[in-house]
Short mmCIF file of C-alpha atoms (C1' of nucleotides) in Angstrom, two decimals:
data_model
loop_
_atom_site.label_atom_id
_atom_site.label_comp_id
_atom_site.label_asym_id
_atom_site.label_seq_id
_atom_site.Cartn_x
_atom_site.Cartn_y
_atom_site.Cartn_z
CA MET A 1 -6.75 -33.14 117.40
CA MET A 2 -8.05 -32.73 113.90
CA SER A 3 -7.71 -35.12 111.31
CA THR A 4 -3.82 -35.88 110.69
CA LYS A 5 -4.63 -38.11 108.05
CA LYS A 6 -6.17 -35.84 105.33
CA LYS A 7 -4.13 -37.21 102.89
CA THR A 8 -6.99 -39.65 101.37
CA LYS A 9 -9.50 -36.95 101.12
CA ASP A 10 -7.24 -34.88 98.86
CA LEU A 11 -6.02 -37.81 96.57
CA ILE A 12 -9.90 -38.52 95.78
CA LEU A 13 -10.66 -34.79 95.18
CA ASP A 14 -7.22 -34.33 92.80
CA ALA A 15 -8.50 -37.63 91.13
CA ALA A 16 -11.86 -36.14 90.66
CA GLU A 17 -11.01 -32.82 89.62
CA GLN A 18 -8.85 -34.04 86.88
CA LEU A 19 -11.27 -36.41 85.44
CA PHE A 20 -14.46 -34.40 85.83
CA ALA A 21 -12.41 -31.60 83.90
CA VAL A 22 -12.03 -34.13 80.96
CA ARG A 23 -15.51 -35.72 80.90
CA GLY A 24 -18.15 -34.24 83.29
CA PHE A 25 -20.01 -35.05 86.19
CA TYR A 26 -21.83 -38.08 84.43
CA GLY A 27 -18.86 -39.24 82.34
CA VAL A 28 -16.58 -40.03 85.38
CA SER A 29 -18.01 -43.06 87.63
CA ILE A 30 -16.54 -43.41 91.15
CA ARG A 31 -14.50 -46.43 90.57
CA GLN A 32 -12.63 -44.45 87.74
CA ILE A 33 -11.87 -41.71 90.39
CA THR A 34 -11.16 -43.75 93.15
CA SER A 35 -8.85 -45.82 90.88
CA LYS A 36 -6.79 -42.92 89.63
CA ALA A 37 -6.71 -42.24 93.05
CA GLU A 38 -5.19 -45.60 93.91
CA VAL A 39 -7.93 -45.99 96.68
CA ASP A 40 -10.63 -47.94 97.59
CA PRO A 41 -14.01 -46.90 95.78
CA ALA A 42 -15.89 -47.31 99.37
CA LEU A 43 -13.66 -44.42 100.21
CA ALA A 44 -15.77 -41.92 98.41
CA SER A 45 -18.77 -42.58 99.92
CA TYR A 46 -17.10 -42.74 103.29
CA HIS A 47 -15.47 -39.41 102.97
CA PHE A 48 -17.63 -37.17 101.07
CA GLY A 49 -21.24 -39.02 100.87
CA LYS A 50 -22.94 -39.20 97.71
CA LYS A 51 -21.23 -38.46 94.24
CA GLN A 52 -22.35 -35.09 93.57
CA ASP A 53 -21.16 -34.14 97.19
CA ILE A 54 -17.63 -35.47 95.72
CA PHE A 55 -18.19 -32.77 92.85
CA GLU A 56 -19.35 -30.03 95.32
CA ALA A 57 -16.39 -30.69 97.56
CA VAL A 58 -13.76 -30.02 94.37
CA MET A 59 -15.62 -27.00 93.64
CA LEU A 60 -15.46 -25.55 96.98
CA ARG A 61 -11.89 -26.10 97.74
CA ARG A 62 -10.58 -23.55 95.35
CA ALA A 63 -13.35 -21.30 95.07
CA GLU A 64 -12.77 -19.54 98.33
CA ILE A 65 -9.26 -18.95 97.85
CA LEU A 66 -10.18 -17.00 94.54
CA ASN A 67 -12.60 -15.42 95.59
CA ARG A 68 -10.88 -13.89 98.69
CA GLU A 69 -8.22 -12.91 96.09
CA ARG A 70 -10.33 -10.97 93.49
CA ILE A 71 -12.24 -9.46 96.36
CA GLN A 72 -9.04 -8.00 97.60
CA MET A 73 -7.72 -6.76 94.41
CA LEU A 74 -10.93 -4.93 93.70
CA ASP A 75 -10.97 -3.37 97.20
CA ASP A 76 -7.31 -2.49 96.79
CA CYS A 77 -8.03 -0.54 93.86
CA ILE A 78 -10.95 1.07 94.73
CA ARG A 79 -9.05 2.41 97.85
CA ARG A 80 -5.99 3.57 95.56
CA ALA A 81 -8.40 5.39 93.67
CA LYS A 82 -10.11 7.35 96.23
CA PRO A 83 -12.08 9.58 96.17
CA ASN A 84 -12.33 9.05 92.49
CA PRO A 85 -13.87 5.91 91.13
CA ALA A 86 -11.38 3.10 90.26
CA PRO A 87 -10.18 3.22 86.59
CA LEU A 88 -12.16 0.84 84.51
CA HIS A 89 -9.32 -1.16 83.38
CA GLU A 90 -8.23 -1.75 86.97
CA ILE A 91 -11.56 -3.19 87.92
CA ILE A 92 -11.57 -5.62 84.84
CA ASP A 93 -7.84 -6.47 85.62
CA ALA A 94 -8.97 -7.06 89.22
CA PHE A 95 -11.97 -9.47 87.95
CA THR A 96 -9.74 -11.60 85.95
CA HIS A 97 -6.28 -11.23 86.89
CA ALA A 98 -6.29 -14.22 89.94
CA LEU A 99 -8.45 -16.45 87.21
CA LEU A 100 -6.02 -16.02 84.40
CA ASN A 101 -2.83 -16.00 86.61
CA ARG A 102 -3.49 -19.32 88.48
CA SER A 103 -4.88 -20.64 85.36
CA ASN A 104 -1.51 -20.11 83.53
CA LYS A 105 1.05 -20.74 86.50
CA GLY A 106 -1.44 -22.53 89.18
CA GLY A 107 -0.31 -26.11 87.98
CA GLN A 108 -2.71 -28.84 86.72
CA GLY A 109 -4.90 -28.46 89.66
CA TRP A 110 -6.32 -25.33 88.79
CA LYS A 111 -6.27 -25.57 84.84
CA SER A 112 -8.56 -28.64 85.92
CA TYR A 113 -10.54 -26.65 88.24
CA PHE A 114 -11.15 -23.82 85.43
CA ALA A 115 -12.37 -26.46 82.94
CA ILE A 116 -14.68 -27.81 85.35
CA ILE A 117 -16.11 -24.03 86.01
CA ALA A 118 -16.55 -23.52 82.35
CA GLN A 119 -18.53 -26.64 81.93
CA ILE A 120 -20.64 -25.62 85.07
CA ASN A 121 -20.97 -22.16 83.73
CA ASN A 122 -22.44 -23.59 80.56
CA HIS A 123 -24.74 -26.09 82.48
CA PRO A 124 -27.53 -25.03 84.58
CA GLU A 125 -28.77 -28.08 86.21
CA LEU A 126 -25.43 -28.92 87.99
CA GLY A 127 -23.70 -25.02 88.24
CA GLY A 128 -26.63 -23.44 89.52
CA VAL A 129 -26.26 -23.63 93.18
CA ILE A 130 -22.66 -23.43 93.23
CA MET A 131 -22.30 -20.93 90.89
CA SER A 132 -24.85 -18.57 92.48
CA GLN A 133 -23.86 -19.34 95.64
CA TYR A 134 -19.97 -18.28 95.35
CA PHE A 135 -19.78 -16.10 92.19
CA ASP A 136 -22.88 -14.24 92.04
CA PRO A 137 -22.17 -12.32 94.92
CA LEU A 138 -18.61 -11.30 93.71
CA ALA A 139 -20.27 -10.36 90.39
CA LYS A 140 -22.63 -7.85 91.73
CA LYS A 141 -20.11 -6.16 93.67
CA PHE A 142 -17.93 -5.61 90.52
CA ILE A 143 -20.87 -4.55 88.74
CA ALA A 144 -21.29 -2.07 91.21
CA ALA A 145 -17.98 -0.82 91.04
CA ILE A 146 -17.94 -0.59 87.38
CA HIS A 147 -21.37 1.56 87.77
CA GLU A 148 -19.56 4.12 89.69
CA ASN A 149 -17.08 4.29 86.77
CA ILE A 150 -19.57 4.67 84.13
CA PRO A 151 -22.59 6.39 85.83
CA ASN A 152 -24.46 7.26 82.81
CA ALA A 153 -24.64 3.51 81.77
CA LYS A 154 -27.58 1.79 82.35
CA ALA A 155 -27.53 -1.10 85.20
CA GLU A 156 -29.36 -3.35 82.61
CA ASP A 157 -26.74 -2.61 79.71
CA LEU A 158 -23.71 -3.24 82.38
CA PHE A 159 -25.40 -6.68 83.55
CA TRP A 160 -25.31 -7.93 79.99
CA CYS A 161 -21.66 -6.68 79.50
CA TYR A 162 -20.73 -8.50 82.47
CA HIS A 163 -22.23 -11.40 81.16
CA PHE A 164 -20.26 -11.24 78.04
CA LEU A 165 -17.22 -10.94 80.01
CA SER A 166 -18.08 -13.98 81.86
CA GLY A 167 -18.44 -16.01 78.58
CA ALA A 168 -15.11 -14.57 77.29
CA LEU A 169 -13.58 -15.81 80.62
CA THR A 170 -15.44 -19.05 80.63
CA LEU A 171 -14.41 -20.13 77.03
CA THR A 172 -10.56 -18.81 77.38
CA PHE A 173 -10.66 -21.71 80.53
CA SER A 174 -12.09 -24.43 78.72
CA GLY A 175 -9.33 -25.66 77.05
CA THR A 176 -7.11 -24.91 74.31
CA GLU A 177 -7.07 -27.61 71.76
CA ARG A 178 -9.99 -26.16 69.63
CA ILE A 179 -8.07 -22.64 70.10
CA SER A 180 -5.09 -23.54 68.86
CA LYS A 181 -6.21 -25.41 65.82
CA LEU A 182 -8.52 -22.61 64.48
CA SER A 183 -5.48 -20.40 65.42
CA ASP A 184 -3.34 -22.24 62.70
CA GLY A 185 -0.05 -21.74 65.07
CA LEU A 186 -0.86 -18.35 65.45
CA CYS A 187 -0.52 -18.56 69.10
CA ALA A 188 1.07 -20.92 71.51
CA SER A 189 -1.97 -22.88 73.08
CA SER A 190 -0.65 -22.40 76.56
CA ASP A 191 0.31 -18.60 76.47
CA LEU A 192 -2.43 -17.47 78.39
CA ASP A 193 -0.55 -14.12 79.19
CA ALA A 194 -1.44 -13.46 75.64
CA VAL A 195 -5.27 -13.59 76.57
CA HIS A 196 -5.06 -11.64 79.46
CA GLU A 197 -3.23 -8.61 77.55
CA ARG A 198 -6.01 -8.72 75.04
CA LEU A 199 -9.35 -9.59 77.16
CA VAL A 200 -8.80 -6.51 79.17
CA PRO A 201 -8.73 -3.97 76.58
CA PHE A 202 -11.08 -5.78 74.83
CA ILE A 203 -13.77 -5.62 77.67
CA THR A 204 -12.89 -2.47 78.84
CA ALA A 205 -13.79 -0.87 75.23
CA GLY A 206 -16.70 -2.93 75.30
CA PHE A 207 -18.09 -1.64 78.71
CA LYS A 208 -17.02 1.95 77.37
CA ALA A 209 -19.59 1.63 74.34
CA PHE A 210 -22.37 2.18 76.87
CA GLU A 211 -20.88 5.23 78.35
CA ASN A 212 -23.40 7.67 76.69
CA ASN A 213 -26.63 5.76 76.82
CA MET B 1 -37.85 -43.94 46.65
CA MET B 2 -36.21 -42.34 49.36
CA SER B 3 -36.98 -43.37 52.92
CA THR B 4 -40.73 -42.44 53.27
CA LYS B 5 -40.61 -43.50 56.78
CA LYS B 6 -38.48 -41.15 58.17
CA LYS B 7 -40.65 -40.61 61.12
CA THR B 8 -38.73 -42.56 63.76
CA LYS B 9 -35.25 -41.21 62.77
CA ASP B 10 -36.46 -38.11 63.97
CA LEU B 11 -38.43 -38.86 66.94
CA ILE B 12 -34.96 -39.90 68.18
CA LEU B 13 -33.01 -36.62 67.42
CA ASP B 14 -35.58 -34.30 68.60
CA ALA B 15 -35.71 -36.57 72.00
CA ALA B 16 -31.92 -37.08 72.20
CA GLU B 17 -31.58 -33.06 71.21
CA GLN B 18 -33.61 -32.29 74.20
CA LEU B 19 -32.09 -34.43 76.65
CA PHE B 20 -28.68 -34.02 75.79
CA ALA B 21 -29.27 -30.16 76.10
CA VAL B 22 -30.00 -30.59 79.91
CA ARG B 23 -28.07 -33.32 81.04
CA GLY B 24 -25.07 -33.60 78.52
CA PHE B 25 -23.85 -36.43 76.57
CA TYR B 26 -22.81 -39.06 79.24
CA GLY B 27 -25.61 -37.92 81.52
CA VAL B 28 -28.14 -39.33 79.02
CA SER B 29 -28.96 -42.83 78.03
CA ILE B 30 -30.23 -44.53 75.23
CA ARG B 31 -32.98 -45.80 77.06
CA GLN B 32 -34.12 -42.35 78.25
CA ILE B 33 -33.82 -40.97 74.78
CA THR B 34 -36.18 -44.11 73.04
CA SER B 35 -38.31 -44.15 76.02
CA LYS B 36 -39.05 -40.14 75.52
CA ALA B 37 -39.32 -40.80 71.71
CA GLU B 38 -41.75 -43.49 72.47
CA VAL B 39 -39.69 -46.19 70.54
CA ASP B 40 -37.96 -49.29 70.79
CA PRO B 41 -34.19 -48.89 72.32
CA ALA B 42 -32.77 -50.82 69.78
CA LEU B 43 -33.89 -48.77 66.86
CA ALA B 44 -31.48 -46.41 68.27
CA SER B 45 -28.63 -48.71 67.07
CA TYR B 46 -30.66 -49.92 64.12
CA HIS B 47 -30.82 -46.22 62.55
CA PHE B 48 -28.01 -44.54 64.04
CA GLY B 49 -25.12 -47.28 65.17
CA LYS B 50 -23.27 -46.18 68.41
CA LYS B 51 -24.41 -43.48 70.75
CA GLN B 52 -22.00 -40.87 69.65
CA ASP B 53 -23.20 -40.82 66.37
CA ILE B 54 -26.49 -40.07 67.34
CA PHE B 55 -25.13 -37.01 69.11
CA GLU B 56 -23.38 -36.46 65.95
CA ALA B 57 -26.50 -36.59 63.68
CA VAL B 58 -28.17 -34.35 66.09
CA MET B 59 -25.31 -31.70 65.61
CA LEU B 60 -25.58 -32.19 61.89
CA ARG B 61 -29.06 -31.64 61.35
CA ARG B 62 -28.97 -28.07 61.97
CA ALA B 63 -25.30 -27.19 61.56
CA GLU B 64 -25.95 -26.74 57.94
CA ILE B 65 -29.16 -24.45 58.00
CA LEU B 66 -27.18 -22.45 60.57
CA ASN B 67 -23.87 -21.97 58.49
CA ARG B 68 -25.80 -21.45 55.12
CA GLU B 69 -27.52 -18.82 56.56
CA ARG B 70 -24.49 -17.03 58.42
CA ILE B 71 -22.40 -17.12 55.03
CA GLN B 72 -25.13 -15.77 53.12
CA MET B 73 -25.79 -12.63 55.51
CA LEU B 74 -21.70 -11.98 55.40
CA ASP B 75 -21.58 -12.33 51.75
CA ASP B 76 -24.54 -9.95 51.20
CA CYS B 77 -23.21 -7.30 53.32
CA ILE B 78 -19.49 -7.65 51.96
CA ARG B 79 -21.23 -6.97 48.42
CA ARG B 80 -23.52 -4.21 49.35
CA ALA B 81 -20.39 -2.49 50.66
CA LYS B 82 -18.03 -3.23 47.96
CA PRO B 83 -15.45 -1.51 46.97
CA ASN B 84 -14.94 -0.55 50.52
CA PRO B 85 -14.82 -3.19 53.29
CA ALA B 86 -17.95 -3.94 55.09
CA PRO B 87 -18.94 -1.96 58.23
CA LEU B 88 -17.65 -3.83 61.37
CA HIS B 89 -20.78 -4.23 63.29
CA GLU B 90 -22.60 -5.15 59.98
CA ILE B 91 -19.76 -8.07 59.95
CA ILE B 92 -20.63 -8.81 63.62
CA ASP B 93 -24.42 -8.71 63.23
CA ALA B 94 -23.97 -11.42 60.21
CA PHE B 95 -21.99 -13.41 62.71
CA THR B 96 -24.42 -13.45 65.62
CA HIS B 97 -27.73 -12.76 63.81
CA ALA B 98 -29.06 -16.30 62.57
CA LEU B 99 -27.79 -17.79 65.98
CA LEU B 100 -29.67 -15.40 68.24
CA ASN B 101 -32.64 -14.82 66.10
CA ARG B 102 -33.28 -18.77 65.94
CA SER B 103 -32.29 -19.17 69.55
CA ASN B 104 -35.03 -16.50 70.27
CA LYS B 105 -37.81 -17.41 67.75
CA GLY B 106 -37.06 -21.05 66.40
CA GLY B 107 -38.62 -22.59 69.28
CA GLN B 108 -37.63 -25.47 71.69
CA GLY B 109 -35.50 -27.47 69.25
CA TRP B 110 -33.39 -24.60 68.11
CA LYS B 111 -33.17 -23.71 72.12
CA SER B 112 -31.73 -27.37 72.97
CA TYR B 113 -29.56 -27.33 70.04
CA PHE B 114 -27.73 -23.99 71.08
CA ALA B 115 -27.76 -25.53 74.68
CA ILE B 116 -25.68 -28.48 73.24
CA ILE B 117 -23.16 -26.16 71.07
CA ALA B 118 -22.67 -24.26 74.61
CA GLN B 119 -21.72 -27.47 76.13
CA ILE B 120 -19.15 -28.69 73.06
CA ASN B 121 -18.04 -25.44 73.10
CA ASN B 122 -16.67 -25.63 76.37
CA HIS B 123 -15.83 -29.84 76.29
CA PRO B 124 -12.92 -30.44 73.54
CA GLU B 125 -13.17 -34.29 73.89
CA LEU B 126 -16.59 -34.17 72.64
CA GLY B 127 -16.78 -31.02 70.61
CA GLY B 128 -13.66 -30.76 68.98
CA VAL B 129 -14.46 -32.90 65.96
CA ILE B 130 -17.47 -31.58 64.70
CA MET B 131 -16.92 -27.89 65.99
CA SER B 132 -13.72 -27.66 64.15
CA GLN B 133 -15.09 -29.38 61.05
CA TYR B 134 -18.33 -27.11 60.75
CA PHE B 135 -17.68 -23.66 62.39
CA ASP B 136 -13.92 -23.11 62.28
CA PRO B 137 -14.02 -22.38 58.39
CA LEU B 138 -16.83 -19.99 58.99
CA ALA B 139 -14.94 -18.26 61.60
CA LYS B 140 -11.70 -17.84 59.31
CA LYS B 141 -13.98 -16.13 56.96
CA PHE B 142 -15.10 -14.05 59.14
CA ILE B 143 -12.00 -12.90 60.81
CA ALA B 144 -10.66 -12.10 57.48
CA ALA B 145 -13.68 -9.90 56.66
CA ILE B 146 -12.95 -8.09 59.90
CA HIS B 147 -9.45 -7.95 59.22
CA GLU B 148 -10.25 -5.83 55.64
CA ASN B 149 -11.92 -3.44 58.06
CA ILE B 150 -9.30 -3.14 60.66
CA PRO B 151 -6.39 -3.63 58.52
CA ASN B 152 -3.72 -2.33 61.32
CA ALA B 153 -4.83 -4.74 63.72
CA LYS B 154 -2.71 -7.80 64.18
CA ALA B 155 -4.06 -11.12 63.14
CA GLU B 156 -3.50 -12.59 66.46
CA ASP B 157 -5.35 -9.81 68.30
CA LEU B 158 -8.22 -10.24 65.80
CA PHE B 159 -8.08 -13.92 66.64
CA TRP B 160 -8.24 -13.63 70.17
CA CYS B 161 -10.97 -10.96 69.82
CA TYR B 162 -12.72 -13.91 67.68
CA HIS B 163 -12.34 -16.09 70.64
CA PHE B 164 -13.97 -13.69 73.18
CA LEU B 165 -16.99 -12.98 70.91
CA SER B 166 -17.30 -16.85 70.58
CA GLY B 167 -17.31 -17.08 74.26
CA ALA B 168 -19.66 -14.23 75.08
CA LEU B 169 -22.15 -15.96 72.40
CA THR B 170 -22.07 -19.26 73.74
CA LEU B 171 -22.47 -18.48 77.24
CA THR B 172 -25.72 -16.37 76.25
CA PHE B 173 -26.96 -19.90 74.69
CA SER B 174 -26.41 -22.11 77.62
CA GLY B 175 -29.38 -21.13 79.64
CA THR B 176 -30.76 -18.66 81.40
CA GLU B 177 -31.76 -19.64 84.94
CA ARG B 178 -28.36 -18.30 86.50
CA ILE B 179 -28.73 -15.31 84.54
CA SER B 180 -31.85 -14.41 85.46
CA LYS B 181 -31.16 -15.05 89.21
CA LEU B 182 -28.50 -12.56 88.89
CA SER B 183 -30.22 -10.03 87.19
CA ASP B 184 -32.55 -9.82 90.20
CA GLY B 185 -35.53 -9.13 87.61
CA LEU B 186 -33.54 -6.48 85.85
CA CYS B 187 -34.11 -8.38 82.57
CA ALA B 188 -36.67 -10.92 81.32
CA SER B 189 -34.91 -14.17 81.12
CA SER B 190 -36.32 -14.87 77.59
CA ASP B 191 -35.66 -11.58 76.31
CA LEU B 192 -32.86 -12.65 73.66
CA ASP B 193 -33.70 -9.41 71.69
CA ALA B 194 -31.78 -7.55 74.66
CA VAL B 195 -28.75 -9.49 74.12
CA HIS B 196 -28.60 -8.75 70.37
CA GLU B 197 -28.78 -4.85 71.07
CA ARG B 198 -25.86 -5.18 73.50
CA LEU B 199 -23.88 -7.72 72.21
CA VAL B 200 -23.09 -6.23 68.75
CA PRO B 201 -22.15 -2.63 70.01
CA PHE B 202 -20.21 -4.42 73.00
CA ILE B 203 -18.03 -6.53 70.53
CA THR B 204 -17.86 -4.18 67.68
CA ALA B 205 -16.15 -1.67 70.46
CA GLY B 206 -13.79 -4.41 71.64
CA PHE B 207 -12.30 -5.44 68.12
CA LYS B 208 -12.14 -1.48 67.78
CA ALA B 209 -10.06 -1.45 70.44
CA PHE B 210 -6.87 -2.86 68.49
CA GLU B 211 -7.66 -0.54 65.39
CA ASN B 212 -3.95 1.20 66.12
CA ASN B 213 -1.84 -1.59 67.27
"C1'" DC C 1 -50.81 -61.11 45.11
"C1'" DA C 2 -46.16 -62.72 45.97
"C1'" DA C 3 -41.09 -61.65 46.74
"C1'" DA C 4 -37.73 -58.80 48.69
"C1'" DA C 5 -36.66 -55.33 51.85
"C1'" DA C 6 -37.03 -52.09 55.23
"C1'" DA C 7 -38.47 -51.60 60.11
"C1'" DT C 8 -39.92 -52.83 64.41
"C1'" DT C 9 -39.95 -55.99 68.69
"C1'" DA C 10 -38.62 -58.62 72.64
"C1'" DA C 11 -35.19 -60.70 74.95
"C1'" DA C 12 -30.51 -61.22 76.32
"C1'" DC C 13 -25.45 -59.93 77.00
"C1'" DA C 14 -21.62 -58.69 79.52
"C1'" DA C 15 -20.02 -55.29 81.92
"C1'" DG C 16 -20.18 -51.17 84.75
"C1'" DT C 17 -23.23 -47.84 88.12
"C1'" DG C 18 -23.79 -45.87 93.00
"C1'" DT C 19 -23.90 -46.89 97.50
"C1'" DT C 20 -23.95 -50.18 101.53
"C1'" DG C 21 -22.49 -53.39 105.44
"C1'" DA C 22 -19.64 -56.06 108.38
"C1'" DA C 23 -15.32 -57.33 109.30
"C1'" DA C 24 -10.10 -55.95 109.62
"C1'" DT C 25 -6.68 -52.59 110.52
"C1'" DA C 26 -4.41 -48.38 111.72
"C1'" DT C 27 -4.44 -44.41 114.48
"C1'" DA C 28 -5.20 -41.67 118.55
"C1'" DT C 29 -6.75 -41.04 123.40
"C1'" DT C 30 -6.82 -42.09 128.44
"C1'" DA D 1 -0.89 -51.09 127.61
"C1'" DA D 2 -5.67 -51.09 127.05
"C1'" DT D 3 -9.57 -48.66 125.03
"C1'" DA D 4 -12.10 -46.17 121.87
"C1'" DT D 5 -12.33 -43.83 117.55
"C1'" DA D 6 -11.06 -43.36 112.69
"C1'" DT D 7 -9.83 -45.33 108.54
"C1'" DT D 8 -9.63 -49.05 105.21
"C1'" DT D 9 -10.73 -53.46 102.83
"C1'" DC D 10 -13.68 -56.83 100.67
"C1'" DA D 11 -17.75 -58.22 99.06
"C1'" DA D 12 -22.29 -57.88 97.73
"C1'" DC D 13 -26.32 -55.26 96.57
"C1'" DA D 14 -29.94 -54.12 92.86
"C1'" DC D 15 -30.11 -51.83 89.02
"C1'" DT D 16 -28.62 -49.45 84.66
"C1'" DT D 17 -25.46 -49.10 80.78
"C1'" DG D 18 -24.61 -49.59 75.12
"C1'" DT D 19 -25.32 -52.70 72.09
"C1'" DT D 20 -26.57 -57.65 69.72
"C1'" DT D 21 -29.20 -61.09 68.03
"C1'" DA D 22 -32.93 -63.55 66.12
"C1'" DA D 23 -37.73 -63.35 65.32
"C1'" DT D 24 -41.77 -60.77 63.69
"C1'" DT D 25 -44.14 -57.24 61.49
"C1'" DT D 26 -44.71 -53.66 58.13
"C1'" DT D 27 -43.55 -51.17 53.70
"C1'" DT D 28 -42.01 -51.36 49.29
"C1'" DT D 29 -40.98 -53.58 44.63
"C1'" DG D 30 -41.65 -56.84 40.84
#
DNA sequence: CAAAAAATTAAACAAGTGTTGAAATATATT
DNA sequence: AATATATTTCAACACTTGTTTAATTTTTTG
């Protein structure tokens, strides 16, 4: 009934994902993608349409999985804490856990995906639509949860703090080459657990700085 | 004696800067650059060589100005505090002030430049060499200064905190469209003073979370 | 002013770009 | 098995890519 032959579409998406992660949207040609996927170039147009549609398909494939997980974690920790507001560090963790966990243990596909997210996040023209559509609603939910925990903070402050969190997360995903170079062997480049351990308290403390404003 | 005719080179760099900022390295062609500069395409090769050399020339033009300022500010605040370690918030400010100030009041050229920095920072293949060469030494100097202020923190922790700071800064530069969309008119998109006011305490608090580890 | 050097122009290069159309093959449905 | 649908192939399209070459103009130098 449905397409039993879904192999090709995913081959293309996998190849595209990996290449986009390294060289960006404009740095990858359809022929490079289909060549890596070992598939005829015309199949890209046949299955997806324009090049930009391939890019968006790559994004959407994992965005839904991710957002479901993150909302679930947020709702869980809110429910656990009721009737009190959820602890700040748990909220931050709910926001970051699914991302860092998959980036760490999700395999190459997820690594590539996050590298693309990092590019998009810093590239308004391409990422604007998708990011707004899929991540901004989530962001508002999280900011609201945090606001219940730090009621005295001004909404504008929290918005900017969220922004800093987003940037810190993003850069973490974007590749480890520079990082490990700078660290001079101080940390293993693939050790994203180390990030998680430090990001949550760092960000939590940053938010709390606006507790009494 | 020296090249009195430096007009063309800068016309090309200006055009390239602006275009790279919006569409990235691979998204811009030499003909687009020279067309915007109102100059013959062959002049790009004549003055700079390969396309990548244009890109690097764009980067270097402002990197030196920036780094000189930042090191100066750091040295100043260290000297002022002697024999005590410089206050943490002053160190953070020295690290961020030149960037945010120029991004805010430096005109379109600086805005474009920072947008490119943001791309590069999240794009190892292109940014690796330049960023390492020009910004990493500065980073080490700052981390060292911070370590004197928070002597009990582990070097690895501080390294990661620096990393988060870098990410937060980077995303701030990358463009304001998404940000203003998410904020729902909560903040003026061009109001980078607002960033500075909040980024410094946010980051300072984050670092201090590792005071007693 | 004449000679030398630097800068600019116009044309061309081979190679790669995204995308399309019609024919051929494989799969699914009746 | 025969028909209809979905997928794959191959070739070609018009266009853009980065870069180079040689001729020409402009600027600097002696």
